[in-house]
PDB file of C-alpha atoms in Angstrom:
ATOM      1  CA  UNK A   1     -40.614  98.708 -69.543  1.00 47.00           C
ATOM      2  CA  UNK A   2     -42.296  96.320 -67.131  1.00 53.00           C
ATOM      3  CA  UNK A   3     -45.227  96.699 -69.404  1.00 53.00           C
ATOM      4  CA  UNK A   4     -43.378  94.861 -72.455  1.00 52.00           C
ATOM      5  CA  UNK A   5     -41.311  92.111 -71.324  1.00 54.00           C
ATOM      6  CA  UNK A   6     -45.047  90.803 -69.139  1.00 56.00           C
ATOM      7  CA  UNK A   7     -46.537  91.433 -73.142  1.00 58.00           C
ATOM      8  CA  UNK A   8     -43.448  89.454 -74.410  1.00 49.00           C
ATOM      9  CA  UNK A   9     -43.658  86.826 -71.853  1.00 46.00           C
ATOM     10  CA  UNK A  10     -47.585  86.528 -72.262  1.00 58.00           C
ATOM     11  CA  UNK A  11     -47.180  86.429 -76.281  1.00 52.00           C
ATOM     12  CA  UNK A  12     -44.399  83.386 -75.799  1.00 54.00           C
ATOM     13  CA  UNK A  13     -47.070  81.634 -73.165  1.00 50.00           C
ATOM     14  CA  UNK A  14     -49.988  81.642 -75.997  1.00 49.00           C
ATOM     15  CA  UNK A  15     -47.443  80.723 -78.269  1.00 43.00           C
ATOM     16  CA  UNK A  16     -46.176  77.619 -76.375  1.00 46.00           C
ATOM     17  CA  UNK A  17     -50.312  76.720 -75.526  1.00 44.00           C
ATOM     18  CA  UNK A  18     -50.634  77.182 -78.541  1.00 44.00           C
ATOM     19  CA  UNK A  19     -48.199  74.821 -80.347  1.00 39.00           C
ATOM     20  CA  UNK A  20     -49.228  72.190 -77.433  1.00 43.00           C
ATOM     21  CA  UNK A  21     -52.037  72.048 -78.445  1.00 43.00           C
ATOM     22  CA  UNK A  22     -51.279  71.246 -82.143  1.00 40.00           C
ATOM     23  CA  UNK A  23     -48.974  68.558 -80.967  1.00 42.00           C
ATOM     24  CA  UNK A  24     -51.396  67.170 -79.479  1.00 44.00           C
ATOM     25  CA  UNK A  25     -54.506  67.418 -82.234  1.00 49.00           C
ATOM     26  CA  UNK A  26     -51.777  65.963 -84.711  1.00 55.00           C
ATOM     27  CA  UNK A  27     -51.119  62.901 -83.317  1.00 66.00           C
ATOM     28  CA  UNK A  28     -53.547  60.144 -84.724  1.00 79.00           C
ATOM     29  CA  UNK A  29     -55.128  57.484 -83.851  1.00 85.00           C
ATOM     30  CA  UNK A  30     -56.251  53.901 -84.951  1.00 93.00           C
ATOM     31  CA  UNK A  31     -60.272  53.440 -84.574  1.00 94.00           C
ATOM     32  CA  UNK A  32     -61.461  49.652 -84.529  1.00 97.00           C
ATOM     33  CA  UNK A  33     -64.925  49.055 -84.043  1.00 97.00           C
ATOM     34  CA  UNK A  34     -66.025  45.335 -83.311  1.00 98.00           C
ATOM     35  CA  UNK A  35     -69.407  44.452 -84.090  1.00 97.00           C
ATOM     36  CA  UNK A  36     -70.133  40.966 -82.549  1.00 97.00           C
ATOM     37  CA  UNK A  37     -72.682  38.883 -84.135  1.00 97.00           C
ATOM     38  CA  UNK A  38     -75.847  37.272 -82.506  1.00 96.00           C
ATOM     39  CA  UNK A  39     -75.282  36.228 -79.366  1.00 95.00           C
ATOM     40  CA  UNK A  40     -76.335  32.113 -79.426  1.00 93.00           C
ATOM     41  CA  UNK A  41     -75.947  29.403 -76.409  1.00 92.00           C
ATOM     42  CA  UNK A  42     -74.593  26.594 -78.472  1.00 90.00           C
ATOM     43  CA  UNK A  43     -71.983  25.632 -76.648  1.00 95.00           C
ATOM     44  CA  UNK A  44     -72.804  27.333 -73.497  1.00 94.00           C
ATOM     45  CA  UNK A  45     -71.163  26.112 -70.337  1.00 92.00           C
ATOM     46  CA  UNK A  46     -67.634  24.983 -71.781  1.00 95.00           C
ATOM     47  CA  UNK A  47     -64.147  26.437 -71.195  1.00 95.00           C
ATOM     48  CA  UNK A  48     -61.071  27.454 -73.022  1.00 97.00           C
ATOM     49  CA  UNK A  49     -57.589  29.449 -72.190  1.00 97.00           C
ATOM     50  CA  UNK A  50     -56.969  31.789 -74.725  1.00 98.00           C
ATOM     51  CA  UNK A  51     -53.696  33.317 -76.183  1.00 98.00           C
ATOM     52  CA  UNK A  52     -52.563  35.889 -79.345  1.00 98.00           C
ATOM     53  CA  UNK A  53     -49.341  34.512 -81.501  1.00 98.00           C
ATOM     54  CA  UNK A  54     -48.787  36.864 -83.111  1.00 97.00           C
ATOM     55  CA  UNK A  55     -45.686  35.301 -85.697  1.00 97.00           C
ATOM     56  CA  UNK A  56     -45.934  39.149 -88.306  1.00 96.00           C
ATOM     57  CA  UNK A  57     -43.136  38.928 -90.600  1.00 92.00           C
ATOM     58  CA  UNK A  58     -43.248  42.390 -89.844  1.00 86.00           C
ATOM     59  CA  UNK A  59     -44.935  44.227 -86.889  1.00 88.00           C
ATOM     60  CA  UNK A  60     -45.625  46.727 -89.626  1.00 89.00           C
ATOM     61  CA  UNK A  61     -49.544  47.676 -88.815  1.00 92.00           C
ATOM     62  CA  UNK A  62     -49.293  50.077 -91.879  1.00 93.00           C
ATOM     63  CA  UNK A  63     -48.380  50.405 -96.162  1.00 92.00           C
ATOM     64  CA  UNK A  64     -46.643  53.094 -97.678  1.00 92.00           C
ATOM     65  CA  UNK A  65     -49.152  55.737 -97.806  1.00 93.00           C
ATOM     66  CA  UNK A  66     -51.607  55.312 -94.165  1.00 93.00           C
ATOM     67  CA  UNK A  67     -48.017  56.095 -92.978  1.00 91.00           C
ATOM     68  CA  UNK A  68     -48.223  59.013 -94.457  1.00 90.00           C
ATOM     69  CA  UNK A  69     -51.766  59.656 -93.655  1.00 90.00           C
ATOM     70  CA  UNK A  70     -50.848  58.598 -89.969  1.00 89.00           C
ATOM     71  CA  UNK A  71     -47.087  60.522 -89.696  1.00 83.00           C
ATOM     72  CA  UNK A  72     -46.677  60.233 -86.525  1.00 76.00           C
ATOM     73  CA  UNK A  73     -48.937  56.536 -84.989  1.00 81.00           C
ATOM     74  CA  UNK A  74     -47.749  55.623 -81.431  1.00 75.00           C
ATOM     75  CA  UNK A  75     -48.672  52.301 -82.722  1.00 80.00           C
ATOM     76  CA  UNK A  76     -52.306  52.117 -80.278  1.00 88.00           C
ATOM     77  CA  UNK A  77     -55.333  50.975 -81.724  1.00 94.00           C
ATOM     78  CA  UNK A  78     -58.331  51.964 -79.927  1.00 95.00           C
ATOM     79  CA  UNK A  79     -60.753  49.559 -79.531  1.00 97.00           C
ATOM     80  CA  UNK A  80     -64.538  50.134 -79.426  1.00 97.00           C
ATOM     81  CA  UNK A  81     -66.835  46.720 -79.172  1.00 97.00           C
ATOM     82  CA  UNK A  82     -70.615  46.673 -80.035  1.00 97.00           C
ATOM     83  CA  UNK A  83     -73.318  44.346 -78.405  1.00 95.00           C
ATOM     84  CA  UNK A  84     -75.795  42.899 -81.253  1.00 94.00           C
ATOM     85  CA  UNK A  85     -77.818  45.454 -83.193  1.00 90.00           C
ATOM     86  CA  UNK A  86     -76.257  47.799 -80.088  1.00 93.00           C
ATOM     87  CA  UNK A  87     -73.895  50.812 -80.096  1.00 89.00           C
ATOM     88  CA  UNK A  88     -70.308  50.211 -78.784  1.00 89.00           C
ATOM     89  CA  UNK A  89     -68.154  51.696 -76.262  1.00 93.00           C
ATOM     90  CA  UNK A  90     -65.176  52.111 -76.050  1.00 95.00           C
ATOM     91  CA  UNK A  91     -62.985  48.967 -73.472  1.00 92.00           C
ATOM     92  CA  UNK A  92     -58.966  50.960 -74.336  1.00 86.00           C
ATOM     93  CA  UNK A  93     -56.430  51.507 -77.090  1.00 92.00           C
ATOM     94  CA  UNK A  94     -54.560  48.463 -77.160  1.00 95.00           C
ATOM     95  CA  UNK A  95     -51.044  47.183 -79.288  1.00 94.00           C
ATOM     96  CA  UNK A  96     -52.696  44.517 -81.949  1.00 96.00           C
ATOM     97  CA  UNK A  97     -52.455  40.929 -80.212  1.00 97.00           C
ATOM     98  CA  UNK A  98     -54.153  42.504 -77.014  1.00 97.00           C
ATOM     99  CA  UNK A  99     -57.117  44.010 -78.805  1.00 97.00           C
ATOM    100  CA  UNK A 100     -57.348  41.103 -81.212  1.00 97.00           C
ATOM    101  CA  UNK A 101     -57.665  38.796 -77.452  1.00 98.00           C
ATOM    102  CA  UNK A 102     -59.732  41.237 -76.544  1.00 97.00           C
ATOM    103  CA  UNK A 103     -62.329  41.446 -79.699  1.00 98.00           C
ATOM    104  CA  UNK A 104     -61.821  36.951 -79.570  1.00 98.00           C
ATOM    105  CA  UNK A 105     -62.792  36.975 -75.829  1.00 98.00           C
ATOM    106  CA  UNK A 106     -65.832  39.165 -76.723  1.00 97.00           C
ATOM    107  CA  UNK A 107     -66.666  36.250 -79.181  1.00 97.00           C
ATOM    108  CA  UNK A 108     -66.636  33.455 -77.007  1.00 97.00           C
ATOM    109  CA  UNK A 109     -68.326  34.435 -74.656  1.00 96.00           C
ATOM    110  CA  UNK A 110     -70.447  35.470 -76.850  1.00 96.00           C
ATOM    111  CA  UNK A 111     -70.693  32.004 -77.643  1.00 95.00           C
ATOM    112  CA  UNK A 112     -72.387  30.869 -74.718  1.00 95.00           C
ATOM    113  CA  UNK A 113     -67.921  30.199 -73.302  1.00 96.00           C
ATOM    114  CA  UNK A 114     -66.159  30.491 -70.121  1.00 96.00           C
ATOM    115  CA  UNK A 115     -63.126  31.888 -71.097  1.00 97.00           C
ATOM    116  CA  UNK A 116     -60.478  30.897 -68.199  1.00 96.00           C
ATOM    117  CA  UNK A 117     -58.138  33.316 -66.957  1.00 92.00           C
ATOM    118  CA  UNK A 118     -55.317  31.049 -66.209  1.00 91.00           C
ATOM    119  CA  UNK A 119     -54.411  27.777 -68.043  1.00 88.00           C
ATOM    120  CA  UNK A 120     -54.749  24.469 -66.578  1.00 85.00           C
ATOM    121  CA  UNK A 121     -53.840  20.772 -67.491  1.00 85.00           C
ATOM    122  CA  UNK A 122     -57.042  18.821 -68.222  1.00 87.00           C
ATOM    123  CA  UNK A 123     -58.188  22.454 -69.818  1.00 92.00           C
ATOM    124  CA  UNK A 124     -58.473  23.303 -73.049  1.00 96.00           C
ATOM    125  CA  UNK A 125     -56.542  26.364 -75.204  1.00 97.00           C
ATOM    126  CA  UNK A 126     -57.876  28.367 -78.084  1.00 98.00           C
ATOM    127  CA  UNK A 127     -54.810  29.796 -79.341  1.00 98.00           C
ATOM    128  CA  UNK A 128     -55.488  32.999 -82.374  1.00 98.00           C
ATOM    129  CA  UNK A 129     -51.849  32.767 -84.603  1.00 98.00           C
ATOM    130  CA  UNK A 130     -51.379  36.244 -86.202  1.00 98.00           C
ATOM    131  CA  UNK A 131     -49.895  35.531 -89.930  1.00 97.00           C
ATOM    132  CA  UNK A 132     -50.806  39.103 -91.074  1.00 97.00           C
ATOM    133  CA  UNK A 133     -52.603  43.133 -89.905  1.00 97.00           C
ATOM    134  CA  UNK A 134     -52.176  45.439 -92.750  1.00 96.00           C
ATOM    135  CA  UNK A 135     -53.563  48.920 -93.338  1.00 96.00           C
ATOM    136  CA  UNK A 136     -52.277  50.603 -96.292  1.00 96.00           C
ATOM    137  CA  UNK A 137     -53.457  53.393 -98.589  1.00 95.00           C
ATOM    138  CA  UNK A 138     -53.680  53.045-102.290  1.00 95.00           C
ATOM    139  CA  UNK A 139     -54.509  55.113-104.813  1.00 93.00           C
ATOM    140  CA  UNK A 140     -57.249  56.849-102.783  1.00 93.00           C
ATOM    141  CA  UNK A 141     -58.398  53.362-101.110  1.00 96.00           C
ATOM    142  CA  UNK A 142     -57.732  52.366 -98.023  1.00 96.00           C
ATOM    143  CA  UNK A 143     -56.978  48.377 -98.042  1.00 97.00           C
ATOM    144  CA  UNK A 144     -56.788  46.346 -94.457  1.00 97.00           C
ATOM    145  CA  UNK A 145     -55.808  42.672 -94.272  1.00 97.00           C
ATOM    146  CA  UNK A 146     -55.949  39.867 -92.160  1.00 97.00           C
ATOM    147  CA  UNK A 147     -55.133  36.612 -91.688  1.00 98.00           C
ATOM    148  CA  UNK A 148     -55.258  34.065 -88.683  1.00 98.00           C
ATOM    149  CA  UNK A 149     -55.194  30.829 -88.124  1.00 98.00           C
ATOM    150  CA  UNK A 150     -56.780  29.194 -85.137  1.00 98.00           C
ATOM    151  CA  UNK A 151     -55.929  25.830 -83.215  1.00 98.00           C
ATOM    152  CA  UNK A 152     -58.025  24.562 -80.727  1.00 98.00           C
ATOM    153  CA  UNK A 153     -55.416  22.679 -78.368  1.00 96.00           C
ATOM    154  CA  UNK A 154     -55.308  19.795 -75.499  1.00 94.00           C
ATOM    155  CA  UNK A 155     -52.294  19.303 -72.957  1.00 91.00           C
ATOM    156  CA  UNK A 156     -50.558  20.769 -75.877  1.00 90.00           C
ATOM    157  CA  UNK A 157     -52.088  18.384 -78.882  1.00 95.00           C
ATOM    158  CA  UNK A 158     -54.478  20.064 -81.635  1.00 97.00           C
ATOM    159  CA  UNK A 159     -57.255  18.852 -81.757  1.00 97.00           C
ATOM    160  CA  UNK A 160     -59.086  21.481 -84.630  1.00 98.00           C
ATOM    161  CA  UNK A 161     -57.892  24.553 -86.792  1.00 98.00           C
ATOM    162  CA  UNK A 162     -59.255  26.676 -88.806  1.00 98.00           C
ATOM    163  CA  UNK A 163     -57.138  29.233 -91.409  1.00 98.00           C
ATOM    164  CA  UNK A 164     -59.169  32.453 -91.656  1.00 98.00           C
ATOM    165  CA  UNK A 165     -58.778  34.939 -94.384  1.00 97.00           C
ATOM    166  CA  UNK A 166     -59.386  38.704 -95.867  1.00 96.00           C
ATOM    167  CA  UNK A 167     -59.634  42.108 -96.840  1.00 95.00           C
ATOM    168  CA  UNK A 168     -62.275  45.245 -97.138  1.00 96.00           C
ATOM    169  CA  UNK A 169     -61.408  48.382 -99.454  1.00 96.00           C
ATOM    170  CA  UNK A 170     -63.389  51.305 -98.583  1.00 94.00           C
ATOM    171  CA  UNK A 171     -62.225  55.267-101.203  1.00 95.00           C
ATOM    172  CA  UNK A 172     -61.019  57.429 -98.769  1.00 93.00           C
ATOM    173  CA  UNK A 173     -62.946  60.663 -98.542  1.00 87.00           C
ATOM    174  CA  UNK A 174     -62.373  63.024 -96.414  1.00 82.00           C
ATOM    175  CA  UNK A 175     -59.426  62.590 -93.499  1.00 81.00           C
ATOM    176  CA  UNK A 176     -58.697  59.000 -91.562  1.00 86.00           C
ATOM    177  CA  UNK A 177     -62.296  58.478 -91.570  1.00 91.00           C
ATOM    178  CA  UNK A 178     -63.032  55.132 -94.202  1.00 94.00           C
ATOM    179  CA  UNK A 179     -59.958  53.757 -92.695  1.00 95.00           C
ATOM    180  CA  UNK A 180     -61.345  53.114 -89.096  1.00 95.00           C
ATOM    181  CA  UNK A 181     -64.726  51.889 -90.839  1.00 96.00           C
ATOM    182  CA  UNK A 182     -62.648  49.736 -93.098  1.00 97.00           C
ATOM    183  CA  UNK A 183     -60.356  48.537 -90.830  1.00 97.00           C
ATOM    184  CA  UNK A 184     -63.446  47.864 -88.186  1.00 97.00           C
ATOM    185  CA  UNK A 185     -65.299  45.658 -90.775  1.00 97.00           C
ATOM    186  CA  UNK A 186     -62.631  43.793 -91.816  1.00 97.00           C
ATOM    187  CA  UNK A 187     -61.971  42.855 -88.305  1.00 98.00           C
ATOM    188  CA  UNK A 188     -65.551  42.568 -87.717  1.00 98.00           C
ATOM    189  CA  UNK A 189     -66.043  39.701 -90.409  1.00 97.00           C
ATOM    190  CA  UNK A 190     -62.481  38.170 -89.212  1.00 98.00           C
ATOM    191  CA  UNK A 191     -63.397  37.249 -86.027  1.00 98.00           C
ATOM    192  CA  UNK A 192     -67.128  36.237 -86.848  1.00 98.00           C
ATOM    193  CA  UNK A 193     -65.920  34.295 -89.135  1.00 97.00           C
ATOM    194  CA  UNK A 194     -64.496  31.661 -86.945  1.00 97.00           C
ATOM    195  CA  UNK A 195     -66.761  28.319 -87.379  1.00 97.00           C
ATOM    196  CA  UNK A 196     -66.333  27.899 -83.185  1.00 97.00           C
ATOM    197  CA  UNK A 197     -68.722  25.220 -83.109  1.00 96.00           C
ATOM    198  CA  UNK A 198     -67.120  23.152 -85.519  1.00 96.00           C
ATOM    199  CA  UNK A 199     -63.782  23.789 -83.881  1.00 97.00           C
ATOM    200  CA  UNK A 200     -65.557  22.511 -80.919  1.00 96.00           C
ATOM    201  CA  UNK A 201     -67.266  19.863 -82.693  1.00 96.00           C
ATOM    202  CA  UNK A 202     -63.977  18.364 -84.933  1.00 96.00           C
ATOM    203  CA  UNK A 203     -62.139  18.433 -81.365  1.00 95.00           C
ATOM    204  CA  UNK A 204     -64.623  16.692 -80.186  1.00 92.00           C
ATOM    205  CA  UNK A 205     -64.904  18.818 -77.053  1.00 88.00           C
TER     206      UNK A 205
END
């Protein structure tokens, strides 16, 4: 009787272990690779405080098609950053506003700008206003879209601004790999399209 009970307990533990492993493995994750452009020193010596404002009408990242593919998605985005012509390295999971801020911080530093850790009077501020960021799967095609406004400000006054919007598409082959790829391509393009030199020139900073 004791041996039988031991076998039952063993079997139950095995089933529980398998359920836990499957549960952990089924938690989906969106992986974004941001590719930095070639470094420059055009804005060497400039300082700016970076802020992000998420004003999307809906904070839902996925469209209906993407929701079905990602299931119980927790909302975090795994961001990796790659220097120019180098392999990317993961810098952590973020919610969308934090991921956007981290991407732009890397871009600013890549042009020689010092990103201030605290906002101070007299120093310029770069405000990134997120208007849209979506990923959807339509007719077996992943579609990623983003739009934002970049405002270069000083003491509450907007000195220069740019509006950037775009999208990227990739056909789904298998799983969610192309979703990661198309989101990374779109995010890279959107961040790198911001003309920082022109923005600072227009602001006369």
